Each structure stands twice: as C-alpha cells, then as structure tokens.
Short mmCIF file of C-alpha atoms in Angstrom, two decimals:
data_model
loop_
_atom_site.label_atom_id
_atom_site.label_comp_id
_atom_site.label_asym_id
_atom_site.label_seq_id
_atom_site.Cartn_x
_atom_site.Cartn_y
_atom_site.Cartn_z
CA MET A 1 -8.13 -3.09 83.43
CA LYS A 2 -7.45 -2.93 79.71
CA SER A 3 -3.68 -3.25 80.29
CA LYS A 4 -4.13 -6.30 82.55
CA THR A 5 -6.41 -7.98 80.01
CA PHE A 6 -3.95 -7.21 77.26
CA LYS A 7 -0.99 -8.69 79.11
CA THR A 8 -2.80 -11.87 80.18
CA THR A 9 -4.12 -12.48 76.69
CA LEU A 10 -0.79 -11.59 75.13
CA PHE A 11 1.08 -14.26 77.07
CA SER A 12 -1.43 -16.94 76.03
CA CYS A 13 -1.17 -15.84 72.41
CA LEU A 14 2.63 -15.86 72.52
CA THR A 15 2.61 -19.51 73.56
CA LEU A 16 0.57 -20.33 70.48
CA LEU A 17 2.83 -18.28 68.22
CA ALA A 18 6.18 -19.72 69.43
CA VAL A 19 7.90 -21.65 66.64
CA ASN A 20 11.19 -23.41 66.02
CA ILE A 21 13.39 -21.56 63.54
CA GLU A 22 15.62 -23.36 61.06
CA SER A 23 19.25 -22.77 61.91
CA HIS A 24 21.12 -20.64 59.44
CA SER A 25 24.79 -19.96 59.01
CA GLN A 26 26.02 -16.49 59.80
CA GLU A 27 29.37 -14.78 59.94
CA VAL A 28 30.70 -14.81 63.48
CA VAL A 29 32.00 -11.41 64.56
CA ASN A 30 33.27 -10.29 67.93
CA GLN A 31 31.30 -8.25 70.42
CA THR A 32 32.80 -4.94 69.35
CA GLU A 33 31.31 -5.52 65.91
CA GLN A 34 28.01 -6.68 67.40
CA LEU A 35 27.90 -3.52 69.53
CA LYS A 36 27.38 -1.58 66.30
CA THR A 37 23.90 -3.11 66.06
CA LEU A 38 22.78 -1.32 69.24
CA ARG A 39 21.19 2.11 69.57
CA THR A 40 21.41 4.35 72.59
CA GLY A 41 18.13 5.18 74.31
CA LYS A 42 15.36 3.42 76.20
CA TYR A 43 15.26 -0.38 76.34
CA ILE A 44 12.55 -2.95 77.14
CA ALA A 45 13.41 -5.97 79.29
CA PHE A 46 12.03 -9.48 78.69
CA ASP A 47 12.33 -12.63 80.77
CA VAL A 48 13.13 -15.73 78.71
CA LYS A 49 11.08 -18.85 79.42
CA LYS A 50 11.08 -22.27 77.74
CA ASN A 51 7.62 -23.76 77.35
CA ASN A 52 6.55 -27.40 77.34
CA ASN A 53 6.97 -27.60 73.56
CA GLY A 54 10.64 -26.66 73.81
CA ASN A 55 10.10 -23.19 72.34
CA TYR A 56 11.13 -19.91 73.97
CA GLU A 57 8.68 -17.26 75.13
CA TYR A 58 9.48 -13.65 76.04
CA HIS A 59 7.59 -12.00 78.89
CA ASP A 60 8.01 -8.22 79.11
CA LEU A 61 9.00 -6.68 82.43
CA LYS A 62 8.37 -3.31 84.01
CA GLY A 63 11.28 -0.99 84.78
CA GLU A 64 13.38 1.78 83.29
CA HIS A 65 16.40 0.67 81.25
CA GLU A 66 18.61 2.79 79.02
CA LEU A 67 21.77 2.39 76.96
CA LEU A 68 23.56 5.60 77.92
CA GLU A 69 26.77 5.76 75.94
CA ILE A 70 29.35 3.74 74.00
CA HIS A 71 33.08 4.38 74.65
CA GLN A 72 36.39 3.18 73.31
CA GLU A 73 38.12 0.79 75.70
CA PRO A 74 40.97 2.95 77.07
CA ASN A 75 43.66 0.23 77.02
CA PHE A 76 42.62 -1.47 73.78
CA PRO A 77 41.08 1.22 71.51
CA GLU A 78 40.18 -1.35 68.84
CA HIS A 79 37.41 -2.42 71.20
CA LYS A 80 34.57 -0.59 72.93
CA TYR A 81 32.62 -0.74 76.15
CA PHE A 82 29.20 0.66 76.99
CA GLU A 83 27.30 2.22 79.87
CA MET A 84 23.78 1.09 80.66
CA LYS A 85 21.20 2.01 83.28
CA ILE A 86 19.28 -1.00 84.61
CA TYR A 87 16.51 -0.50 87.16
CA GLY A 88 17.99 2.89 88.07
CA ASP A 89 21.62 1.77 88.52
CA ASP A 90 24.46 2.61 86.11
CA TYR A 91 26.82 -0.15 84.97
CA ASN A 92 29.84 -0.47 82.69
CA PHE A 93 30.06 -3.48 80.37
CA ILE A 94 33.63 -4.29 79.33
CA PRO A 95 34.89 -6.83 76.72
CA ASP A 96 35.83 -10.16 78.30
CA ASN A 97 38.78 -10.86 76.00
CA MET A 98 40.84 -8.50 73.86
CA ALA A 99 41.82 -11.09 71.24
CA PHE A 100 38.21 -11.91 70.36
CA PRO A 101 35.54 -10.86 72.89
CA VAL A 102 32.46 -13.10 73.02
CA THR A 103 30.70 -11.44 75.97
CA TYR A 104 30.73 -8.20 77.93
CA ALA A 105 31.41 -8.34 81.66
CA ARG A 106 29.58 -6.01 84.02
CA LEU A 107 32.62 -4.43 85.66
CA SER A 108 33.95 -1.14 86.95
CA TYR A 109 37.37 0.46 86.52
CA GLU A 110 39.64 0.30 89.56
CA GLY A 111 41.20 3.30 91.28
CA ASN A 112 40.24 6.86 92.08
CA ASP A 113 39.71 9.49 89.40
CA LYS A 114 43.13 11.10 89.93
CA LEU A 115 44.97 7.82 89.39
CA LYS A 116 42.82 6.93 86.40
CA LYS A 117 43.69 10.20 84.69
CA GLN A 118 47.42 10.09 85.48
CA VAL A 119 48.18 6.36 85.23
CA GLY A 120 45.39 4.83 83.17
CA PHE A 121 42.23 2.80 83.47
CA VAL A 122 42.32 -0.70 84.92
CA PRO A 123 39.21 -2.89 84.61
CA ARG A 124 38.26 -5.03 87.58
CA GLU A 125 39.12 -8.68 86.93
CA ILE A 126 36.48 -11.11 85.67
CA ARG A 127 35.66 -13.71 88.30
CA PRO A 128 33.84 -16.81 86.94
CA GLY A 129 30.71 -17.49 88.91
CA SER A 130 30.40 -13.95 90.27
CA THR A 131 30.86 -11.56 87.34
CA ASN A 132 27.68 -10.96 85.33
CA ARG A 133 28.09 -11.51 81.57
CA VAL A 134 25.98 -10.30 78.65
CA CYS A 135 26.18 -11.02 74.93
CA ILE A 136 24.99 -8.84 72.04
CA VAL A 137 23.65 -10.42 68.86
CA ASP A 138 21.71 -8.63 66.10
CA GLY A 139 20.57 -5.70 68.24
CA VAL A 140 19.60 -7.75 71.30
CA ILE A 141 21.42 -7.67 74.67
CA PHE A 142 21.25 -11.15 76.19
CA ASP A 143 21.81 -11.43 79.96
CA LEU A 144 23.64 -14.69 80.71
CA SER A 145 23.91 -13.85 84.44
CA THR A 146 26.90 -14.99 86.53
CA SER A 147 26.59 -18.65 85.52
CA PHE A 148 28.19 -18.24 82.08
CA LYS A 149 31.17 -20.51 81.41
CA GLU A 150 32.90 -20.71 78.04
CA ASP A 151 33.27 -24.50 78.24
CA ASP A 152 29.68 -25.24 79.29
CA THR A 153 27.08 -24.76 76.57
CA GLU A 154 24.29 -25.28 79.10
CA THR A 155 25.12 -21.78 80.42
CA TYR A 156 24.62 -20.21 76.98
CA VAL A 157 20.85 -19.96 77.56
CA PRO A 158 19.91 -16.36 78.49
CA TYR A 159 17.56 -15.74 81.38
CA ARG A 160 16.73 -12.17 80.33
CA LEU A 161 17.25 -9.86 77.40
CA TYR A 162 16.95 -6.16 76.50
CA VAL A 163 15.87 -4.58 73.22
CA HIS A 164 15.58 -0.97 72.11
CA GLU A 165 12.09 0.48 72.45
CA ASN A 166 11.90 0.69 68.64
CA PHE A 167 13.31 -2.80 68.10
CA GLY A 168 10.04 -4.21 66.73
CA GLU A 169 8.89 -1.15 64.80
CA ASP A 170 9.64 -2.77 61.42
CA PHE A 171 8.08 -6.12 62.30
CA LYS A 172 5.51 -7.47 59.85
CA GLU A 173 3.43 -10.62 60.21
CA GLY A 174 5.13 -11.97 57.11
CA ASP A 175 8.51 -11.85 58.88
CA LYS A 176 7.74 -15.10 60.73
CA LYS A 177 9.78 -18.04 59.47
CA GLU A 178 7.83 -21.07 60.52
CA SER A 179 9.02 -24.65 60.26
CA GLY A 180 6.79 -27.69 60.37
CA LYS A 181 3.03 -27.71 60.15
CA LYS A 182 1.34 -24.57 61.44
CA LYS A 183 -1.10 -25.17 64.25
CA LYS A 184 -4.70 -24.40 63.37
CA LEU A 185 -6.11 -21.92 65.86
CA SER A 186 -9.57 -22.18 67.36
CA LEU A 187 -12.12 -19.41 66.98
CA LYS A 188 -11.45 -18.32 70.58
CA GLU A 189 -7.70 -18.17 69.97
CA ARG A 190 -8.15 -16.16 66.75
CA MET A 191 -10.41 -13.72 68.61
CA GLU A 192 -7.84 -13.32 71.39
CA GLN A 193 -5.11 -12.53 68.87
CA ALA A 194 -7.35 -9.99 67.15
CA MET A 195 -8.10 -8.32 70.49
CA VAL A 196 -4.40 -8.15 71.38
CA LYS A 197 -3.58 -6.45 68.08
CA LYS A 198 -6.46 -4.03 68.46
CA ILE A 199 -5.40 -2.94 71.95
CA ALA A 200 -1.73 -2.73 70.94
CA ASN A 201 -2.52 -0.55 67.94
CA LYS A 202 -4.28 1.96 70.20
CA ASP A 203 -1.41 2.18 72.73
CA PRO A 204 2.06 3.07 71.34
CA GLU A 205 3.93 1.57 74.29
CA MET A 206 1.91 -1.65 74.19
CA LYS A 207 2.41 -1.84 70.45
CA ALA A 208 6.18 -1.50 70.86
CA ARG A 209 6.24 -4.31 73.39
CA TYR A 210 3.92 -6.53 71.34
CA ASN A 211 5.92 -6.06 68.13
CA SER A 212 9.19 -6.63 69.98
CA MET A 213 7.88 -9.91 71.40
CA GLN A 214 6.73 -11.03 67.97
CA LYS A 215 10.07 -10.15 66.40
CA LEU A 216 12.05 -11.95 69.12
CA MET A 217 10.01 -15.07 68.48
CA ALA A 218 10.32 -14.79 64.72
CA MET A 219 14.12 -14.58 64.91
CA ASP A 220 14.32 -17.32 67.60
CA ALA A 221 16.37 -14.90 69.72
CA ALA A 222 17.32 -17.35 72.50
CA GLY A 223 18.43 -19.96 69.97
CA LEU A 224 20.31 -17.32 67.99
CA VAL A 225 22.58 -16.32 70.89
CA GLN A 226 23.31 -19.97 71.76
CA ARG A 227 24.43 -20.68 68.18
CA TYR A 228 26.49 -17.48 68.15
CA LEU A 229 28.28 -18.36 71.41
CA ILE A 230 29.17 -21.86 70.25
CA ASN A 231 30.90 -20.45 67.16
CA ALA A 232 32.32 -17.35 68.87
CA VAL A 233 33.92 -19.28 71.76
CA ALA A 234 35.60 -21.60 69.23
CA GLN A 235 36.86 -18.60 67.28
CA GLN A 236 38.17 -16.94 70.44
CA LYS A 237 40.21 -20.03 71.28
CA SER A 238 41.57 -20.04 67.75
CA ALA A 239 42.38 -16.32 67.61
CA GLU A 240 43.96 -15.84 71.03
CA PRO A 241 47.30 -17.69 70.50
CA LYS A 242 48.08 -15.70 67.36
CA TRP A 243 46.99 -12.45 69.06
CA GLN A 244 49.34 -13.12 71.97
CA GLN A 245 52.30 -13.57 69.61
CA ASP A 246 52.11 -9.91 68.62
CA PRO A 247 54.69 -8.00 70.77
CA LEU A 248 52.42 -4.95 70.93
CA ASN A 249 49.59 -6.98 72.45
CA THR A 250 51.95 -8.58 74.97
CA GLN A 251 53.22 -5.15 75.95
CA ARG A 252 49.69 -3.78 76.40
CA VAL A 253 48.61 -6.72 78.57
CA GLN A 254 51.71 -6.31 80.73
CA LEU A 255 51.03 -2.59 81.08
CA VAL A 256 47.49 -3.25 82.32
CA GLU A 257 48.83 -5.71 84.91
CA GLU A 258 51.42 -3.16 86.10
CA ARG A 259 48.70 -0.55 86.43
CA ARG A 260 46.54 -2.99 88.38
CA GLU A 261 49.36 -3.71 90.84
CA LEU A 262 49.92 0.02 91.29
CA MET A 263 46.18 0.61 91.85
CA PHE A 264 45.99 -2.11 94.50
CA ALA A 265 49.13 -0.79 96.21
CA ALA A 266 47.72 2.74 96.17
CA MET A 267 44.39 1.63 97.63
CA LYS A 268 46.15 -0.41 100.34
CA LYS A 269 48.39 2.54 101.25
CA TYR A 270 45.39 4.86 101.27
CA ASN A 271 43.55 2.59 103.70
CA GLU A 272 46.60 2.20 105.93
CA ASP A 273 47.27 5.94 105.92
CA LEU A 274 43.61 6.62 106.62
CA MET A 275 43.70 4.42 109.72
CA ASP A 276 46.57 6.48 111.09
CA THR A 277 44.72 9.80 111.28
CA PRO A 278 43.01 11.68 114.12
CA GLU A 279 39.71 11.43 112.21
CA TRP A 280 39.93 7.64 112.09
CA ARG A 281 40.78 7.36 115.78
CA ARG A 282 37.94 9.73 116.71
CA ILE A 283 35.41 7.65 114.73
CA GLN A 284 36.70 4.45 116.32
CA GLU A 285 36.34 5.95 119.81
CA ASN A 286 32.82 7.17 119.04
CA ASN A 287 31.93 3.69 117.79
CA ARG A 288 33.27 2.17 120.99
CA ARG A 289 31.22 4.55 123.14
CA ALA A 290 28.07 3.98 121.08
CA ASN A 291 28.46 0.20 121.32
CA ALA A 292 29.09 0.41 125.06
CA ALA A 293 25.98 2.56 125.54
CA LEU A 294 23.92 0.13 123.48
CA ALA A 295 25.20 -2.84 125.47
CA ALA A 296 24.38 -1.10 128.74
CA ASN A 297 20.74 -0.86 127.69
CA ASN A 298 20.51 -4.44 126.46
CA VAL A 299 20.58 -7.92 127.91
CA THR A 300 21.97 -11.02 126.22
CA VAL A 301 19.70 -14.07 126.38
CA LYS A 302 21.54 -17.39 125.93
CA ASN A 303 19.61 -20.49 124.86
CA ALA A 304 20.93 -23.59 126.68
CA THR A 305 17.74 -25.67 126.42
CA GLY A 306 19.07 -27.87 123.62
CA ARG A 307 16.12 -26.81 121.42
CA ASP A 308 15.20 -23.72 119.44
CA ILE A 309 13.12 -21.29 121.47
CA TYR A 310 10.97 -18.26 120.69
CA LEU A 311 11.36 -15.25 122.98
CA TYR A 312 8.29 -13.05 123.48
CA GLU A 313 8.39 -9.55 124.90
CA GLU A 314 5.67 -9.13 127.51
CA GLY A 315 2.47 -7.94 125.83
CA SER A 316 3.65 -8.89 122.33
CA MET A 317 2.32 -11.58 119.99
CA ASN A 318 5.53 -11.67 117.93
CA GLY A 319 8.35 -13.95 119.03
CA THR A 320 12.06 -13.87 118.16
CA ARG A 321 13.69 -17.21 117.43
CA ILE A 322 16.93 -18.13 119.23
CA ASN A 323 18.53 -21.29 117.89
CA ALA A 324 19.78 -23.96 120.28
CA GLY A 325 23.20 -22.97 121.63
CA SER A 326 22.89 -19.40 120.33
CA SER A 327 22.04 -16.08 121.94
CA GLY A 328 20.30 -12.81 121.16
CA SER A 329 20.45 -9.22 122.37
CA PHE A 330 17.27 -7.53 123.65
CA SER A 331 16.23 -4.35 125.36
CA CYS A 332 16.71 -4.83 129.10
CA SER A 333 13.75 -2.63 130.09
CA SER A 334 11.14 -5.31 129.20
CA SER A 335 10.32 -8.77 130.54
CA TYR A 336 10.53 -11.77 128.21
CA TYR A 337 8.92 -15.21 128.16
CA TYR A 338 9.92 -18.16 126.02
CA ALA A 339 8.19 -21.03 124.26
CA PHE A 340 9.17 -23.86 121.93
CA ASP A 341 6.22 -23.08 119.67
CA GLY A 342 6.70 -20.20 117.25
CA ASN A 343 2.95 -19.60 117.09
CA SER A 344 2.55 -18.86 120.79
CA GLY A 345 1.56 -15.34 121.71
CA THR A 346 1.98 -13.76 125.10
CA ARG A 347 -0.32 -11.62 127.13
CA GLY A 348 1.13 -11.26 130.60
CA GLY A 349 3.33 -14.36 130.37
CA ASN A 350 0.96 -16.79 128.69
CA ALA A 351 3.64 -17.92 126.21
CA GLY A 352 5.54 -19.94 128.78
CA PRO A 353 8.15 -19.58 131.54
CA LEU A 354 9.73 -16.26 132.36
CA ALA A 355 13.14 -15.89 130.73
CA TYR A 356 14.05 -12.42 131.96
CA SER A 357 12.60 -9.79 134.34
CA ALA A 358 12.64 -6.14 133.27
CA ASN A 359 15.66 -4.04 134.39
CA SER A 360 17.25 -6.95 136.27
CA SER A 361 20.43 -7.53 134.24
CA CYS A 362 21.05 -4.49 132.03
CA GLY A 363 24.44 -4.80 130.35
CA GLY A 364 24.64 -8.44 131.38
CA ALA A 365 23.41 -11.86 130.27
CA VAL A 366 20.89 -14.50 131.33
CA THR A 367 20.69 -18.16 130.39
CA VAL A 368 17.54 -20.12 129.57
CA ASN A 369 18.03 -23.78 130.58
#
C-alpha cells in the first residue's frame, strides 16, 4: 500500500517539479566517447512523457535491465559496442556509422560461430524504420525506437530511457536549474512532496528511483538528447566525406562487405544442403502425415452468405467469426450453428440455423449460404 501511495504521489509531484532548462553549449562527441559515461550493472527504465506545459516527465517502469559488457567493435577497433539485457533478453548495440556514430543500432552479428572466428564478424545491416536505435548522452541511454531518421528532428524525441541504478545518488535539491518564475506550491502540494521524500528515504530502491527522476528533470534529459542529435548528425555529415578518403577506411568497409557476401552465400548453401538430407525429407514426410491426419479430423466451413457470420459449437456460448467469403477449419466431431450476431449463444441450436452436423463431412467441406 505504501509503494502504491508513493508512486501515485510521486507522479503528481513530478508534474509540479518539471521545468524548462536553459540550453547550453557542449562539445559534441561521438557515441564511442559517450559510451565512456556508462557503467555496467543494473539499470532503471523510465517512460518519457510530455505534459500540457510542454515539459518532460519520467515515469519509472518495472523490469530487470542490465548493461552486461562493453566490447571493441571487431572490424573498427576505434569504436565499441555493448551488450544489454532488457526485460530478460540480451541485445547487442552496434555503432550506426564508423566515421562519426550518433546512435547505436540494436543488431546482431551475422553467421555461425565457426565462420565468425575464421572469417570475421559482420554486423546485420541497419534498416530504417525497422532497426531500433538508441543514443547515449551524459550517462543516459535514450531509446529512440525504430522511428529514428537522421533527417527528421521530430524523431529525435525519446520514448524511453535507461539509467544506472546509482545514477541519481549524487543528486541534491540545489542541482535544479530553474528558469522563469518558480511556481508557488500549495500546502497540500508541499505536504505531498515531504511525504514522498520521507518514504523514499526509508526505502533504498525507492530513493534511487526518486533521485534518478529528479536528476533527469534537473538536466532536462529529453531536451539534452535532442540538442545533442541535432549537432551530432551535422557533424557526422561533415566528418564522413573526409573519413571515406582515407584508403585504410575504404579497405575496411570493402572487407566487411566481402565478409557479408560470404556469410549470406554460406547461409544459403547451408539451407540448400540441409534440404537435401534424409533428415529433412523425413521431417517433411512426418509433417505431411500430421497435416493429413489433422485434416481428416476436421471440416472446412465456407461462408458464402455475403455477410460475416459467427459459428457456434453446439453447447457453447463462444462463437468463432468467419468473414464473408472466407472459411475456417473446425473439429468434425461436433455440430455447429451460425448467427450474424456475435453476442448470440447456443444451447442446442438456439444461435440460429444448423451449419454442420457432427461426423457428417470429416476431411471435407460444407458451405453456409
């Protein structure tokens, strides 16, 4: 009960505490440099929401998250990639650009372990609109989801972020940088804030989350990553032409492409060879027999009424929808009735006309007109 009260009150207090932060100039560094601001270990996730005043709020989420390890990128050792566990699943995050990375892409390395060791590592290609992208700024991992596009600043707004469990441990009330006139809080609001602090101070985990929220707001985290991306994308476009003029970089890019072609060819050959084995043919035959046995125990009901219908097994109150012109497969050992109303139940045929009689067309089909 205490935790629920804390969380409800905390969200209302956060809305009151949200402030706009004056923009400040900062040196723009690539993601490999920003990765140095992260610590391995447990992380807390926050959803990012924009309130009616135009300020960002951060709502903490349940779930286990952990930054597992940081590695050198095997093809471009001047850069790094990292492994992270999110809601129980392990992911690799690889730099999006080797001239000047501005995000990390959630990707895997192609090929089996034997090929990776003997030929080299090949990262899966980034596909705009389907590859998830994250950006690290000042110790915060910002999730930009799959919508991120370098030429669309509207996609620079994060929908979620992750911070180390000790991210807010050094936060002090005096760290807030407020602009404009501070809102005067009512007695009720001041009492709510006092209660939140009191509960947080008694629970280490709650205190970590509370302090992290406060620190995210004080640094205007969502605004910070948007400003970073604007500058970093411009710097990437400026740095890439010069980077590509270096013969060593050209050679390394070409080598990665050659490895990728070899990996795809190896996987294709593996699949083709696999389909020409006794094991493959045996599985295919077993599948055929299983499907035939299933079909023999089912009946296909075709809907030719011109309207959507709901098919009810005799004695059941739950109907299965069959769209107009479509069909469905059902156990042939039961009788079925149909209705145009999805809320009709059936007890002994009360739903409507009989569509199929039990055991009359096993392995076959019937049409409802």
